[in-house]
Amino acid sequence: MEPVSVVDYHTAGEPFRIVTDGGPVVPGSTVAERRLTAQSTPAIDAVRQLLVNEPRGHADMYGCFVVPPDDAGAHFGVLFWHKDGYSTACGHGTIALGVWAVESGLVPAAPDGVTEVVIDVPSGRVVARVTSSEVTFQNVPSYVLARSVPVAGVVADISFGGAFYASVSAASVGLAVIPEHYADLIAIGRQIKWALNDVAVHPTDPRLNGIYGTILYDDLGPLHQRNVTVFADGQVDRSPCGSGTSARLALLHADGLLGAGQVLTHDSIVGTTFRGRILSETPAGVLTEVSGLAHRTGTSTFTLDPLDPLGTGFTLR
């Protein structure tokens, strides 16, 4: 395997590793097709494993391959990945990619200080508006799929924000979204995700089927919540979760608790914050935008020693 160069960011505490050189060529005519190719091609997926597994990564690492867009309307496409595979959407990654695209010069900074970075992701096209103080991304339409679904002795609401999420009040399972409850939040989040996975069926694209994560949340006051998103198989989002924030906005809007233009302050388990708002309603769902900021943490070039018995690495969770 050739050396692979990356630049690392964090968005509100959540890591995001962008491959800048030495990454795989992923065939396909669209980003959604390229995701399926990456999932089914061992040589491509080996690069994901190299970058996400220990000792080069960790169980909660997140990153992406930058790929061509679906058409000339976007600056680039992206395949998001984590320790268990490839996701259909990633809000914190979109924020990091917006910052990276401007900082790297891939997308020239606009003279007025607001630079639009258009990105094709597996679930659709998103737009990140980048300034010096924050990144605001407009997501694909978000909507409610199901309400009050029984699971694990409680009920969950299922909504879509680029991926499907099951939302459950942390108090209903006897927990709070605090670091002291971290292990228990992971355990119940995994249980709920897998119990409801077959319930989440996308109306037009089966590639988007399945529960991506469980959002356990605390209500902190009017339009102020704290959440932890347990996604993939026990992976924890340190940020307030960008696409998960859109999924929460769809639920709050459906309940009449969040109108167009109102802002949800959405905190994470580590105390960082995203701000989310409803822009408008469409037949496909509500259009949302989520604001946050990403910061560069370093650059690296990773190699694989052909004599290394650990190969592309391992995870312990």
XYZ file of C-alpha atoms in Angstrom, residues 151-156 167-176 188 192 216-218:
21
model
C -38.176 -0.245 22.127
C -36.226 -1.390 25.202
C -39.122 -0.552 27.521
C -39.394 3.059 26.283
C -40.469 4.767 23.056
C -38.394 6.296 20.260
C -34.448 9.850 19.352
C -34.986 8.842 22.983
C -35.122 10.984 26.089
C -32.146 10.058 28.276
C -34.321 10.476 31.369
C -36.710 7.802 30.064
C -33.901 5.230 30.374
C -32.775 6.565 33.752
C -29.734 8.433 32.427
C -28.473 11.932 31.720
C -28.595 1.516 25.516
C -32.014 0.740 20.472
C -30.230 10.325 23.623
C -31.152 13.833 24.729
C -31.778 16.057 27.752
